Amino acid sequence: MATLNVLVAVCLAYVAFLFAVAFAAERAALRGRTNWLRSPIVYTLSLSIYCTAWTFYGAVGYAARSGLEYLTIYIGPSLVMFGWWWILRKLVRIGRSQRITSIADLISSRYGKSNLLAVGVTLLAVIGTTPYIALQLQSVTLSFEVFADVQSGGEEIAGQGSNALLVALGLTLFTIIFGTRNLDVNERHHGVVMAIAVEAVVKLFALLAVGVFVVWGIGGGFASTLERIDASEIGMWQMSGDRWASLIFLSAAAFLCLPRMFQVMVVENEDEGHLRTASWAFPAYLMVMSLFVVPIAVVGLELLPTGSNPDLFVLTLPLATGNEGLAMLSFLGGFSSATSMVIVAALALATMVSNHIVMPIWLSANGSGVQMSGDVRNVVIMARRVSIGAVVGLGYLYYQFSGGGTALASIGLISFAGVAQFLPVLLGGIFWRGATRPGAFTGLTVGFLVWAYSLLLPSFGTGAMLSEQIMTAGPFGIGWLRPQAFFGIEGLDPLVHAIFWSISLNTFAFVAVSLITFPSPLERLQGAQFVNVFEHSQGPRSWSGSVGQSEDLMIMAQRIIGAREAQALFEREAQRQGVSGFLPEPSPDFLHALERELSGSVGAATAHAMIGQIVGGASVSVEDLMAVADETAQMMEYSSQLEAKSEEQARTARQLRQANEKLTQISVQKDNFLSQVSHELRTPMTSIRAFSEILRDSDKLSEAEKVKYSSIIHDEAVRLTRLLDDLLDLSVLENGQVNLNVQKGMLSDLLDHAVATALTGSGIDSLKVTRRRASEAVALHTDLERLSQVFINLIANAQKYCDADQPELTIEVGRTDETLVIDFIDNGAGITKEEQAVIFEKFSRVGAQKAKGAGLGLAICREVMARLDGSVQYLPGQGGAAFRVTLPDRVALAAE
Amino acid sequence: MARQKAIFVERRSYRRRRMIDGLRLLPFVGLFLWFVPLLWTDAGPDGVSTADAIIFIFGIWVSLVAATAFLTRRALGEDDNPPTGDL
């Protein structure tokens, strides 16, 4: 019994050593001395939990049974690592930027933080992993038995089941202690990682030691070992190509999708740079691990009695050759492989179970009580601990019920095939923005159903789960649905068959449903963030919160990530925002940062729900976006209104300026007019006074002289009267007191009269008038005298002011839609632009007053035309001065 | 001189990009090489011995590890912040 006791002692010492290592690592991390904890080597070694007891012991057995096929299990992951630039780099970046805590979290987060999906993935992961944990427990128990058998000489040792129980309890304890010490925001466990790194070294060293012993101790050197290999029963390459290819694919897929691999590879990753080292160092590790497998198998087959379990050659070869120390080392290696796998798997699954199943249930059970009820932090930790216990316990139960039989041996690959169902959804999620939640859900469901039906259930043995009849004839006699011959394609290896159909139907369903469904806005945002993670690591999605909620958020955050950490976080955020104190504004940025911190502890979906509860409402919905767009539109409208207003004001100002200019001009004109009027009045008055004084005082005037002077007095009086008449006329017109004397007449007659009157008393050649009588045949019904007055005035103006050598006046009559227009166009220099503005004003006179007149003519014309419902305007751009008289059409029509 | 320096930098980043191309290609090269055993005939006089198969497969392994280590180092340098964008 000495060896067994020594074994137990060594085993206990080893466990104590692991505890010490984990504890020291935690302490070092707490003190911030994490340099060596964070080295790429530790990361690489932690990946070695891929090599479980199944590979440590099982690889040799696998090789003894199937030759080099066991290499596929290592080649797949090696290829994934060599291709790290494609997938792992992206996964790690997404994991870091989104604070991903598990593969379930990643998938749920990518597909719109769907908790349903997370629950599904979690359950499937548990189903896939539980047998695997059972396998580890079995391997530890078996290896104990080997020692016990040697000791007792085959006597049955009581309580071998209790070994498994003890191991399970110990592992649970270890995981709980180092896996849930703190709710780290990054979900990183320095103690656990350090411990499994040490175990990685131990198992590699143990296997190498056995290998070296076998090759150089027993086999007689490298070359002779190769000869032995060729001479053995696995000496020829025998491989079915489909298994070789399928298993490489399967192990590569499982390497990416296994929850425990995801945990160490993505979640525990400290630095993306570590991947660069791991990309070659981990394949090298795998290569070394598998290097001596075949020699051990061959020598074992050769030396050990037929019928001995090849799965235990690693242990039994040293024992059979009397190397108990080496056997013990080998045992520790297997023990390390088993324990590290169980620890990390339990941790990863517990994170998923507590984040995606326990917490949502607890939250909904407590309703809106995130703020009111007890300490969430404790709830999360308790949920983790219970979950760890439950996961390991499930594994133990599975081990107990399956009886530790050989059925477990094949479970490794079955488990791989189960978790490989995540692959399409995982890769689709990070490379294809069109992947949707319904698609992911359908794909996963289909994949798992096919896997369970074609691989998992038949693995329990014919008749155990699926009856003999279903296996051979299909369910309900449907032949093409036989579990191991879908669509009637027979002859495939059952494993290859299951992998092929489950993965392809899974992918097909995933893609097809994704194509026909439409993702929710959050899903689309997350999809863009995942797929384009290298372009923007900051999230575009945002929360909107009000100020009063900061305190509630603080209370909640304290409960989840711890009071000190929460306060530090809030203070840091407040400082960043430039606010003093502990309560930052709940800006979208801050809420987003907080959500990420929380999701590190409780998972993305839960964190999202918790913040949603406090802030009220989900994050930005399409409606919010539309409201924002509305507001923007309103603001744009408002600003365009302002613009229009300011434009209007500018226009008004311009008009005012014009008016002001006009007023100034008018005022100047008035002054001019007053002086003009006084001059006009004074000149005749002076003549009248002078000549009437001569008539009065002078007696010696001849009769002719008297007549002459009297007529001068008369003429001047007439001029005065005319001036006063004009003023009176204008005044009457302006006051609207005029009575129109409406008559009928022809336009041509009116023009004849006007031309004759205007040109009376001047030479025939003084003004040449051009008319087109044909167009003038328009009957009018209006005040002809007033209209005639306007015409006379315009013709007289042309006569007076036209400065051409041979003055000409063209009178054109035309009709537009609703008006009759009569244009008076001369061939003079025209009127300057400045003067155009004032010519219709009273008292305005053009030019240097070379002609006589009081400047009332056009003003009177304008007033007259206004009374006749027409107008008179200056018509620019006609080569000379041009005036347009406009009459409403009804004036003309009325006559017809 | 400034011009020549610019050319030098350009060449270096060009080299880096090709190294990253190599990195991307490597898993496919590995897959191709590791699928070569599919062509081997099964047991028989023309079969491949397990010892030869081991040497072939592990030879690929060693070369791929070396190539990845080399390319990773050459492509991303010794700095801690490798270029993250798709170059």
PDB file of C-alpha atoms in Angstrom, chain A residues 122-249:
ATOM      1  CA  THR A 122     -25.860  27.916 -22.647  1.00  0.00           C
ATOM      2  CA  LEU A 123     -28.087  24.858 -22.462  1.00  0.00           C
ATOM      3  CA  LEU A 124     -26.449  23.325 -25.510  1.00  0.00           C
ATOM      4  CA  ALA A 125     -23.020  24.030 -24.084  1.00  0.00           C
ATOM      5  CA  VAL A 126     -23.999  22.335 -20.838  1.00  0.00           C
ATOM      6  CA  ILE A 127     -25.351  19.342 -22.711  1.00  0.00           C
ATOM      7  CA  GLY A 128     -22.182  19.133 -24.764  1.00  0.00           C
ATOM      8  CA  THR A 129     -19.802  19.591 -21.864  1.00  0.00           C
ATOM      9  CA  THR A 130     -21.312  17.467 -19.108  1.00  0.00           C
ATOM     10  CA  PRO A 131     -20.227  14.113 -20.602  1.00  0.00           C
ATOM     11  CA  TYR A 132     -16.803  15.573 -21.124  1.00  0.00           C
ATOM     12  CA  ILE A 133     -16.513  16.452 -17.440  1.00  0.00           C
ATOM     13  CA  ALA A 134     -17.659  12.943 -16.635  1.00  0.00           C
ATOM     14  CA  LEU A 135     -14.876  11.680 -18.867  1.00  0.00           C
ATOM     15  CA  GLN A 136     -12.288  13.592 -16.841  1.00  0.00           C
ATOM     16  CA  LEU A 137     -13.615  12.208 -13.583  1.00  0.00           C
ATOM     17  CA  GLN A 138     -13.504   8.754 -15.063  1.00  0.00           C
ATOM     18  CA  SER A 139      -9.923   9.128 -16.184  1.00  0.00           C
ATOM     19  CA  VAL A 140      -8.791  10.234 -12.744  1.00  0.00           C
ATOM     20  CA  THR A 141     -10.640   7.340 -11.144  1.00  0.00           C
ATOM     21  CA  LEU A 142      -9.226   4.862 -13.646  1.00  0.00           C
ATOM     22  CA  SER A 143      -5.704   6.047 -13.095  1.00  0.00           C
ATOM     23  CA  PHE A 144      -6.174   5.657  -9.348  1.00  0.00           C
ATOM     24  CA  GLU A 145      -7.411   2.147  -9.950  1.00  0.00           C
ATOM     25  CA  VAL A 146      -4.293   1.303 -11.929  1.00  0.00           C
ATOM     26  CA  PHE A 147      -2.152   2.038  -8.919  1.00  0.00           C
ATOM     27  CA  ALA A 148      -4.559   0.338  -6.601  1.00  0.00           C
ATOM     28  CA  ASP A 149      -4.633  -2.784  -8.820  1.00  0.00           C
ATOM     29  CA  VAL A 150      -0.881  -2.978  -8.847  1.00  0.00           C
ATOM     30  CA  GLN A 151      -0.881  -2.707  -5.091  1.00  0.00           C
ATOM     31  CA  SER A 152      -3.650  -5.095  -4.298  1.00  0.00           C
ATOM     32  CA  GLY A 153      -2.800  -7.523  -7.012  1.00  0.00           C
ATOM     33  CA  GLY A 154      -6.218  -7.330  -8.555  1.00  0.00           C
ATOM     34  CA  GLU A 155      -8.199  -7.234  -5.333  1.00  0.00           C
ATOM     35  CA  GLU A 156     -11.259  -5.052  -5.565  1.00  0.00           C
ATOM     36  CA  ILE A 157     -10.783  -1.776  -3.796  1.00  0.00           C
ATOM     37  CA  ALA A 158     -13.857  -0.500  -2.113  1.00  0.00           C
ATOM     38  CA  GLY A 159     -15.161   2.956  -2.716  1.00  0.00           C
ATOM     39  CA  GLN A 160     -13.698   3.669  -6.120  1.00  0.00           C
ATOM     40  CA  GLY A 161     -16.766   5.771  -6.792  1.00  0.00           C
ATOM     41  CA  SER A 162     -15.854   7.923  -3.845  1.00  0.00           C
ATOM     42  CA  ASN A 163     -12.603   8.800  -5.595  1.00  0.00           C
ATOM     43  CA  ALA A 164     -14.573  10.478  -8.337  1.00  0.00           C
ATOM     44  CA  LEU A 165     -16.729  12.216  -5.760  1.00  0.00           C
ATOM     45  CA  LEU A 166     -13.694  13.470  -3.876  1.00  0.00           C
ATOM     46  CA  VAL A 167     -12.122  14.738  -7.065  1.00  0.00           C
ATOM     47  CA  ALA A 168     -15.362  16.435  -8.064  1.00  0.00           C
ATOM     48  CA  LEU A 169     -15.675  18.103  -4.691  1.00  0.00           C
ATOM     49  CA  GLY A 170     -12.067  19.237  -4.725  1.00  0.00           C
ATOM     50  CA  LEU A 171     -12.384  20.715  -8.198  1.00  0.00           C
ATOM     51  CA  THR A 172     -15.602  22.477  -7.267  1.00  0.00           C
ATOM     52  CA  LEU A 173     -13.903  23.966  -4.257  1.00  0.00           C
ATOM     53  CA  PHE A 174     -10.917  25.124  -6.267  1.00  0.00           C
ATOM     54  CA  THR A 175     -13.047  26.656  -8.961  1.00  0.00           C
ATOM     55  CA  ILE A 176     -15.286  28.407  -6.483  1.00  0.00           C
ATOM     56  CA  ILE A 177     -12.362  29.809  -4.557  1.00  0.00           C
ATOM     57  CA  PHE A 178     -10.378  31.089  -7.491  1.00  0.00           C
ATOM     58  CA  GLY A 179     -13.117  31.513 -10.025  1.00  0.00           C
ATOM     59  CA  THR A 180     -15.484  33.642  -7.978  1.00  0.00           C
ATOM     60  CA  ARG A 181     -13.159  35.488  -5.670  1.00  0.00           C
ATOM     61  CA  ASN A 182     -14.039  38.715  -7.300  1.00  0.00           C
ATOM     62  CA  LEU A 183     -16.412  39.796  -9.957  1.00  0.00           C
ATOM     63  CA  ASP A 184     -13.731  41.150 -12.161  1.00  0.00           C
ATOM     64  CA  VAL A 185     -15.042  43.520 -14.781  1.00  0.00           C
ATOM     65  CA  ASN A 186     -12.929  41.756 -17.353  1.00  0.00           C
ATOM     66  CA  GLU A 187     -13.873  38.324 -16.153  1.00  0.00           C
ATOM     67  CA  ARG A 188     -10.215  37.420 -15.801  1.00  0.00           C
ATOM     68  CA  HIS A 189      -8.957  34.997 -13.244  1.00  0.00           C
ATOM     69  CA  HIS A 190      -5.243  35.298 -12.708  1.00  0.00           C
ATOM     70  CA  GLY A 191      -5.141  32.515 -10.155  1.00  0.00           C
ATOM     71  CA  VAL A 192      -6.941  30.038 -12.344  1.00  0.00           C
ATOM     72  CA  VAL A 193      -4.947  30.953 -15.427  1.00  0.00           C
ATOM     73  CA  MET A 194      -1.670  30.647 -13.558  1.00  0.00           C
ATOM     74  CA  ALA A 195      -2.660  27.295 -12.120  1.00  0.00           C
ATOM     75  CA  ILE A 196      -3.613  25.857 -15.476  1.00  0.00           C
ATOM     76  CA  ALA A 197      -0.424  27.235 -16.996  1.00  0.00           C
ATOM     77  CA  VAL A 198       1.536  25.312 -14.371  1.00  0.00           C
ATOM     78  CA  GLU A 199      -0.555  22.235 -15.050  1.00  0.00           C
ATOM     79  CA  ALA A 200       0.146  22.659 -18.751  1.00  0.00           C
ATOM     80  CA  VAL A 201       3.852  22.475 -18.047  1.00  0.00           C
ATOM     81  CA  VAL A 202       3.372  19.449 -15.788  1.00  0.00           C
ATOM     82  CA  LYS A 203       1.383  17.454 -18.319  1.00  0.00           C
ATOM     83  CA  LEU A 204       3.747  18.293 -21.160  1.00  0.00           C
ATOM     84  CA  PHE A 205       6.718  17.366 -19.024  1.00  0.00           C
ATOM     85  CA  ALA A 206       5.051  14.160 -17.878  1.00  0.00           C
ATOM     86  CA  LEU A 207       4.191  13.020 -21.381  1.00  0.00           C
ATOM     87  CA  LEU A 208       7.641  13.955 -22.656  1.00  0.00           C
ATOM     88  CA  ALA A 209       9.247  12.074 -19.803  1.00  0.00           C
ATOM     89  CA  VAL A 210       7.260   8.934 -20.577  1.00  0.00           C
ATOM     90  CA  GLY A 211       7.988   9.380 -24.273  1.00  0.00           C
ATOM     91  CA  VAL A 212      11.724   9.782 -23.771  1.00  0.00           C
ATOM     92  CA  PHE A 213      11.696   6.795 -21.464  1.00  0.00           C
ATOM     93  CA  VAL A 214       9.888   4.713 -24.040  1.00  0.00           C
ATOM     94  CA  VAL A 215      12.004   5.743 -27.020  1.00  0.00           C
ATOM     95  CA  TRP A 216      15.420   5.764 -25.459  1.00  0.00           C
ATOM     96  CA  GLY A 217      14.786   3.591 -22.404  1.00  0.00           C
ATOM     97  CA  ILE A 218      12.849   0.731 -23.931  1.00  0.00           C
ATOM     98  CA  GLY A 219      12.821   1.328 -27.662  1.00  0.00           C
ATOM     99  CA  GLY A 220      16.558   1.627 -28.014  1.00  0.00           C
ATOM    100  CA  GLY A 221      16.767   4.987 -29.712  1.00  0.00           C
ATOM    101  CA  PHE A 222      15.081   6.966 -32.399  1.00  0.00           C
ATOM    102  CA  ALA A 223      15.810   4.833 -35.459  1.00  0.00           C
ATOM    103  CA  SER A 224      14.990   1.525 -33.856  1.00  0.00           C
ATOM    104  CA  THR A 225      11.758   2.957 -32.488  1.00  0.00           C
ATOM    105  CA  LEU A 226      10.775   3.891 -36.017  1.00  0.00           C
ATOM    106  CA  GLU A 227      11.507   0.329 -37.058  1.00  0.00           C
ATOM    107  CA  ARG A 228       9.384  -0.971 -34.227  1.00  0.00           C
ATOM    108  CA  ILE A 229       6.580   1.290 -35.364  1.00  0.00           C
ATOM    109  CA  ASP A 230       6.711  -0.038 -38.906  1.00  0.00           C
ATOM    110  CA  ALA A 231       6.809  -3.577 -37.626  1.00  0.00           C
ATOM    111  CA  SER A 232       3.777  -3.090 -35.365  1.00  0.00           C
ATOM    112  CA  GLU A 233       0.139  -3.691 -36.154  1.00  0.00           C
ATOM    113  CA  ILE A 234      -0.341   0.016 -36.882  1.00  0.00           C
ATOM    114  CA  GLY A 235       2.725   0.047 -39.082  1.00  0.00           C
ATOM    115  CA  MET A 236       0.955   0.946 -42.289  1.00  0.00           C
ATOM    116  CA  TRP A 237      -0.896   4.138 -43.099  1.00  0.00           C
ATOM    117  CA  GLN A 238      -4.535   3.193 -42.925  1.00  0.00           C
ATOM    118  CA  MET A 239      -6.941   6.040 -43.030  1.00  0.00           C
ATOM    119  CA  SER A 240     -10.302   6.706 -44.501  1.00  0.00           C
ATOM    120  CA  GLY A 241     -10.027  10.069 -46.180  1.00  0.00           C
ATOM    121  CA  ASP A 242     -13.433  11.287 -45.065  1.00  0.00           C
ATOM    122  CA  ARG A 243     -12.608  10.729 -41.410  1.00  0.00           C
ATOM    123  CA  TRP A 244      -9.242  12.438 -41.772  1.00  0.00           C
ATOM    124  CA  ALA A 245     -10.797  15.554 -43.343  1.00  0.00           C
ATOM    125  CA  SER A 246     -13.912  15.602 -41.145  1.00  0.00           C
ATOM    126  CA  LEU A 247     -11.962  15.225 -37.935  1.00  0.00           C
ATOM    127  CA  ILE A 248      -9.546  18.012 -38.835  1.00  0.00           C
ATOM    128  CA  PHE A 249     -12.526  20.236 -39.519  1.00  0.00           C
TER     129      PHE A 249
END
